[in-house]
């Protein structure tokens, strides 16, 4: 979880996506590290389509539409497209490691609640070794995706919310009692989104992934 912010935009190969209540609109996130470094990104959701966009001209976006993953690179005006079959090939690289993970450590629901941006949230706590992750979750918005790659798999607690409407409005990660990451929602816009929002912009060139895939 220490690199949670980076993981969101390091996704290239696979995701976990809950399929309950659908959210349509834009959610604004801010992430701050324990050293004070910060960054912002936007989460777009519509049906089974999702886009995560860095709020910086130098960084790109990631689009998921259920059948493929698209990585947009504005600086190069190009994009990469991965089909589900390609993702499965990459995902197989970590399958053996996943099978040896053993017992899953699940988060604990607490009785603590608070209102964030007008939404009622409940505090969940996930502990592992000397690390602790505090999640403030609401079921009043809809679905949230949890990124996962062969190199950085989704948190073990992800399955607990599979198929249920949940959205974390704040995630605080601590190591040995010190905060190392804080991710929080700063604004929520429920609105209709165009299908073009989840497609490569006009003029972007599709990269040939044949060499990358050994084809």
mmCIF file of C-alpha atoms in Angstrom:
data_model
loop_
_atom_site.group_PDB
_atom_site.id
_atom_site.type_symbol
_atom_site.label_atom_id
_atom_site.label_comp_id
_atom_site.label_asym_id
_atom_site.label_seq_id
_atom_site.Cartn_x
_atom_site.Cartn_y
_atom_site.Cartn_z
ATOM 1 C CA UNK A 1 0.000 0.000 0.000
ATOM 2 C CA UNK A 2 2.962 2.353 0.385
ATOM 3 C CA UNK A 3 2.996 2.927 -3.370
ATOM 4 C CA UNK A 4 -0.807 2.938 -3.749
ATOM 5 C CA UNK A 5 -0.844 6.203 -5.697
ATOM 6 C CA UNK A 6 1.799 4.972 -8.121
ATOM 7 C CA UNK A 7 0.099 1.601 -8.475
ATOM 8 C CA UNK A 8 -3.090 3.274 -9.714
ATOM 9 C CA UNK A 9 -1.223 4.480 -12.786
ATOM 10 C CA UNK A 10 1.230 1.618 -13.095
ATOM 11 C CA UNK A 11 -1.515 -0.791 -14.140
ATOM 12 C CA UNK A 12 -0.734 -2.547 -17.377
ATOM 13 C CA UNK A 13 -2.007 -6.036 -17.014
ATOM 14 C CA UNK A 14 -5.014 -6.842 -14.809
ATOM 15 C CA UNK A 15 -7.606 -5.382 -12.482
ATOM 16 C CA UNK A 16 -10.189 -6.431 -9.947
ATOM 17 C CA UNK A 17 -13.532 -4.815 -10.696
ATOM 18 C CA UNK A 18 -16.635 -5.087 -8.537
ATOM 19 C CA UNK A 19 -19.849 -5.315 -10.529
ATOM 20 C CA UNK A 20 -22.576 -4.112 -8.197
ATOM 21 C CA UNK A 21 -24.117 -0.635 -8.219
ATOM 22 C CA UNK A 22 -22.689 1.507 -11.023
ATOM 23 C CA UNK A 23 -21.233 4.992 -10.550
ATOM 24 C CA UNK A 24 -21.230 7.539 -13.361
ATOM 25 C CA UNK A 25 -19.260 10.718 -13.027
ATOM 26 C CA UNK A 26 -15.853 12.022 -11.966
ATOM 27 C CA UNK A 27 -14.070 11.677 -8.624
ATOM 28 C CA UNK A 28 -11.070 13.877 -7.781
ATOM 29 C CA UNK A 29 -8.304 12.374 -5.644
ATOM 30 C CA UNK A 30 -5.323 13.842 -3.841
ATOM 31 C CA UNK A 31 -2.440 11.694 -2.644
ATOM 32 C CA UNK A 32 0.176 12.830 -0.137
ATOM 33 C CA UNK A 33 3.241 10.919 1.039
ATOM 34 C CA UNK A 34 4.765 11.045 4.491
ATOM 35 C CA UNK A 35 7.511 13.296 3.115
ATOM 36 C CA UNK A 36 5.002 15.857 1.873
ATOM 37 C CA UNK A 37 5.053 15.016 -1.831
ATOM 38 C CA UNK A 38 1.602 15.190 -3.383
ATOM 39 C CA UNK A 39 -0.227 14.618 -6.622
ATOM 40 C CA UNK A 40 -3.744 14.666 -8.017
ATOM 41 C CA UNK A 41 -5.702 12.425 -10.333
ATOM 42 C CA UNK A 42 -9.238 11.972 -11.610
ATOM 43 C CA UNK A 43 -11.344 8.811 -11.689
ATOM 44 C CA UNK A 44 -14.010 8.596 -14.436
ATOM 45 C CA UNK A 45 -16.706 5.917 -14.185
ATOM 46 C CA UNK A 46 -19.524 4.859 -16.517
ATOM 47 C CA UNK A 47 -21.143 1.391 -16.602
ATOM 48 C CA UNK A 48 -18.188 -1.030 -16.787
ATOM 49 C CA UNK A 49 -15.843 1.632 -18.152
ATOM 50 C CA UNK A 50 -13.260 3.401 -16.027
ATOM 51 C CA UNK A 51 -10.552 5.948 -16.721
ATOM 52 C CA UNK A 52 -7.864 7.136 -14.328
ATOM 53 C CA UNK A 53 -6.238 10.370 -15.399
ATOM 54 C CA UNK A 54 -3.258 12.141 -13.901
ATOM 55 C CA UNK A 55 -3.839 15.888 -13.550
ATOM 56 C CA UNK A 56 -0.539 16.670 -15.256
ATOM 57 C CA UNK A 57 0.330 17.208 -18.914
ATOM 58 C CA UNK A 58 3.396 14.995 -18.529
ATOM 59 C CA UNK A 59 1.507 11.951 -17.238
ATOM 60 C CA UNK A 60 -0.971 9.715 -18.999
ATOM 61 C CA UNK A 61 -4.257 7.956 -18.373
ATOM 62 C CA UNK A 62 -5.454 4.369 -18.110
ATOM 63 C CA UNK A 63 -8.801 3.249 -19.578
ATOM 64 C CA UNK A 64 -10.609 -0.025 -18.806
ATOM 65 C CA UNK A 65 -13.740 -0.969 -20.741
ATOM 66 C CA UNK A 66 -14.210 -4.603 -19.759
ATOM 67 C CA UNK A 67 -12.650 -6.106 -22.891
ATOM 68 C CA UNK A 68 -9.375 -4.207 -23.080
ATOM 69 C CA UNK A 69 -7.013 -1.825 -21.303
ATOM 70 C CA UNK A 70 -5.759 1.341 -22.981
ATOM 71 C CA UNK A 71 -2.736 3.343 -21.833
ATOM 72 C CA UNK A 72 -2.750 6.935 -23.102
ATOM 73 C CA UNK A 73 0.552 8.813 -23.462
ATOM 74 C CA UNK A 74 -0.245 12.469 -24.238
ATOM 75 C CA UNK A 75 3.409 13.549 -24.464
ATOM 76 C CA UNK A 76 3.903 11.169 -27.409
ATOM 77 C CA UNK A 77 0.316 11.493 -28.687
ATOM 78 C CA UNK A 78 0.133 7.720 -28.742
ATOM 79 C CA UNK A 79 -1.489 4.852 -26.876
ATOM 80 C CA UNK A 80 -1.052 1.161 -26.110
ATOM 81 C CA UNK A 81 -3.951 -1.272 -26.197
ATOM 82 C CA UNK A 82 -4.001 -4.605 -24.329
ATOM 83 C CA UNK A 83 -6.727 -7.171 -24.985
ATOM 84 C CA UNK A 84 -7.944 -9.406 -22.163
ATOM 85 C CA UNK A 85 -6.071 -12.299 -23.760
ATOM 86 C CA UNK A 86 -2.832 -10.346 -23.535
ATOM 87 C CA UNK A 87 -3.566 -9.466 -19.913
ATOM 88 C CA UNK A 88 -4.135 -13.124 -19.094
ATOM 89 C CA UNK A 89 -0.712 -13.994 -20.510
ATOM 90 C CA UNK A 90 0.932 -11.468 -18.231
ATOM 91 C CA UNK A 91 -1.283 -12.458 -15.319
ATOM 92 C CA UNK A 92 -0.123 -16.061 -15.590
ATOM 93 C CA UNK A 93 3.365 -14.959 -14.582
ATOM 94 C CA UNK A 94 2.195 -14.383 -11.020
ATOM 95 C CA UNK A 95 -0.283 -17.250 -10.704
ATOM 96 C CA UNK A 96 2.118 -19.621 -8.961
ATOM 97 C CA UNK A 97 3.114 -16.948 -6.479
ATOM 98 C CA UNK A 98 -0.537 -16.205 -5.708
ATOM 99 C CA UNK A 99 -1.250 -19.868 -5.008
ATOM 100 C CA UNK A 100 1.427 -19.879 -2.298
ATOM 101 C CA UNK A 101 0.112 -16.836 -0.444
ATOM 102 C CA UNK A 102 -1.642 -18.960 2.174
ATOM 103 C CA UNK A 103 -4.225 -17.545 4.546
ATOM 104 C CA UNK A 104 -5.597 -14.141 3.561
ATOM 105 C CA UNK A 105 -5.453 -11.392 6.156
ATOM 106 C CA UNK A 106 -8.750 -9.466 5.985
ATOM 107 C CA UNK A 107 -9.546 -5.937 7.169
ATOM 108 C CA UNK A 108 -11.639 -5.380 10.272
ATOM 109 C CA UNK A 109 -14.754 -3.224 10.282
ATOM 110 C CA UNK A 110 -14.888 -0.777 13.190
ATOM 111 C CA UNK A 111 -17.749 1.157 14.762
ATOM 112 C CA UNK A 112 -16.156 4.479 13.824
ATOM 113 C CA UNK A 113 -18.016 6.566 11.259
ATOM 114 C CA UNK A 114 -17.680 10.037 9.810
ATOM 115 C CA UNK A 115 -19.098 12.103 7.008
ATOM 116 C CA UNK A 116 -16.805 12.921 4.097
ATOM 117 C CA UNK A 117 -18.092 15.270 1.397
ATOM 118 C CA UNK A 118 -21.665 14.461 2.399
ATOM 119 C CA UNK A 119 -21.250 10.662 2.340
ATOM 120 C CA UNK A 120 -21.409 8.451 5.422
ATOM 121 C CA UNK A 121 -18.196 6.433 5.761
ATOM 122 C CA UNK A 122 -17.197 3.551 8.011
ATOM 123 C CA UNK A 123 -13.632 2.959 9.120
ATOM 124 C CA UNK A 124 -12.007 -0.360 8.239
ATOM 125 C CA UNK A 125 -8.523 -1.323 9.424
ATOM 126 C CA UNK A 126 -6.130 -3.688 7.671
ATOM 127 C CA UNK A 127 -3.021 -4.809 9.560
ATOM 128 C CA UNK A 128 -0.007 -6.698 8.253
ATOM 129 C CA UNK A 129 3.228 -7.033 10.207
ATOM 130 C CA UNK A 130 4.119 -3.495 11.347
ATOM 131 C CA UNK A 131 1.927 -1.864 8.720
ATOM 132 C CA UNK A 132 -1.621 -0.581 9.131
ATOM 133 C CA UNK A 133 -4.013 0.701 6.486
ATOM 134 C CA UNK A 134 -7.027 2.768 7.487
ATOM 135 C CA UNK A 135 -9.854 2.782 4.938
ATOM 136 C CA UNK A 136 -12.867 5.090 5.169
ATOM 137 C CA UNK A 137 -15.462 3.398 2.957
ATOM 138 C CA UNK A 138 -18.925 4.432 1.801
ATOM 139 C CA UNK A 139 -21.566 2.308 0.080
ATOM 140 C CA UNK A 140 -23.468 5.372 -1.170
ATOM 141 C CA UNK A 141 -21.505 6.022 -4.365
ATOM 142 C CA UNK A 142 -21.011 2.737 -6.218
ATOM 143 C CA UNK A 143 -18.077 0.740 -7.510
ATOM 144 C CA UNK A 144 -14.360 1.294 -7.152
ATOM 145 C CA UNK A 145 -11.686 -0.699 -8.950
ATOM 146 C CA UNK A 146 -8.629 -2.056 -7.196
ATOM 147 C CA UNK A 147 -5.580 -2.169 -9.481
ATOM 148 C CA UNK A 148 -3.441 -5.274 -9.729
ATOM 149 C CA UNK A 149 -0.400 -6.246 -11.805
ATOM 150 C CA UNK A 150 1.852 -9.312 -11.733
ATOM 151 C CA UNK A 151 4.467 -7.119 -10.052
ATOM 152 C CA UNK A 152 2.079 -5.296 -7.696
ATOM 153 C CA UNK A 153 -0.984 -7.467 -6.979
ATOM 154 C CA UNK A 154 -4.173 -6.083 -5.495
ATOM 155 C CA UNK A 155 -4.356 -5.966 -1.692
ATOM 156 C CA UNK A 156 -5.454 -9.231 -0.096
ATOM 157 C CA UNK A 157 -8.527 -7.510 1.357
ATOM 158 C CA UNK A 158 -9.932 -6.735 -2.106
ATOM 159 C CA UNK A 159 -12.025 -9.916 -2.276
ATOM 160 C CA UNK A 160 -13.963 -8.883 0.827
ATOM 161 C CA UNK A 161 -15.787 -6.222 -1.210
ATOM 162 C CA UNK A 162 -16.161 -8.169 -4.449
ATOM 163 C CA UNK A 163 -19.682 -7.723 -5.814
ATOM 164 C CA UNK A 164 -20.606 -5.061 -3.248
ATOM 165 C CA UNK A 165 -20.910 -1.281 -3.698
ATOM 166 C CA UNK A 166 -17.944 0.276 -1.948
ATOM 167 C CA UNK A 167 -15.859 3.374 -2.509
ATOM 168 C CA UNK A 168 -12.925 4.475 -0.325
ATOM 169 C CA UNK A 169 -13.022 8.232 0.243
ATOM 170 C CA UNK A 170 -9.848 8.166 2.311
ATOM 171 C CA UNK A 171 -6.989 5.665 2.662
ATOM 172 C CA UNK A 172 -4.242 6.229 5.212
ATOM 173 C CA UNK A 173 -1.236 3.909 5.268
ATOM 174 C CA UNK A 174 1.101 3.704 8.256
ATOM 175 C CA UNK A 175 4.408 1.930 8.807
ATOM 176 C CA UNK A 176 5.523 1.473 12.399
ATOM 177 C CA UNK A 177 2.923 4.034 13.444
ATOM 178 C CA UNK A 178 4.027 6.759 11.015
ATOM 179 C CA UNK A 179 1.878 7.883 8.083
ATOM 180 C CA UNK A 180 3.591 7.121 4.768
ATOM 181 C CA UNK A 181 0.672 7.667 2.378
ATOM 182 C CA UNK A 182 -2.686 9.395 2.472
ATOM 183 C CA UNK A 183 -5.126 9.248 -0.431
ATOM 184 C CA UNK A 184 -8.347 11.242 -0.154
ATOM 185 C CA UNK A 185 -11.247 12.284 -2.332
ATOM 186 C CA UNK A 186 -11.564 16.059 -2.669
ATOM 187 C CA UNK A 187 -14.545 16.331 -5.009
ATOM 188 C CA UNK A 188 -17.284 14.097 -6.441
ATOM 189 C CA UNK A 189 -19.245 14.940 -9.591
ATOM 190 C CA UNK A 190 -22.152 12.640 -10.446
ATOM 191 C CA UNK A 191 -22.929 13.367 -14.090
ATOM 192 C CA UNK A 192 -23.383 11.752 -17.494
ATOM 193 C CA UNK A 193 -20.184 11.065 -19.405
ATOM 194 C CA UNK A 194 -19.708 10.728 -23.147
ATOM 195 C CA UNK A 195 -18.508 7.418 -24.598
ATOM 196 C CA UNK A 196 -15.649 9.352 -26.212
ATOM 197 C CA UNK A 197 -14.250 9.978 -22.717
ATOM 198 C CA UNK A 198 -13.198 6.316 -22.685
ATOM 199 C CA UNK A 199 -11.587 6.258 -26.128
ATOM 200 C CA UNK A 200 -8.184 7.435 -27.408
ATOM 201 C CA UNK A 201 -8.323 11.096 -28.487
ATOM 202 C CA UNK A 202 -8.350 11.893 -32.185
ATOM 203 C CA UNK A 203 -4.821 12.096 -33.576
ATOM 204 C CA UNK A 204 -3.303 9.621 -31.101
ATOM 205 C CA UNK A 205 -1.302 6.838 -32.784
ATOM 206 C CA UNK A 206 -1.695 3.220 -31.698
ATOM 207 C CA UNK A 207 1.627 1.581 -30.820
ATOM 208 C CA UNK A 208 2.534 -1.818 -32.266
ATOM 209 C CA UNK A 209 2.836 -4.240 -29.347
ATOM 210 C CA UNK A 210 3.930 -7.177 -31.494
ATOM 211 C CA UNK A 211 7.574 -6.912 -30.445
ATOM 212 C CA UNK A 212 6.642 -6.554 -26.778
ATOM 213 C CA UNK A 213 4.547 -9.716 -26.929
ATOM 214 C CA UNK A 214 7.181 -11.657 -28.859
ATOM 215 C CA UNK A 215 5.024 -11.886 -31.949
#
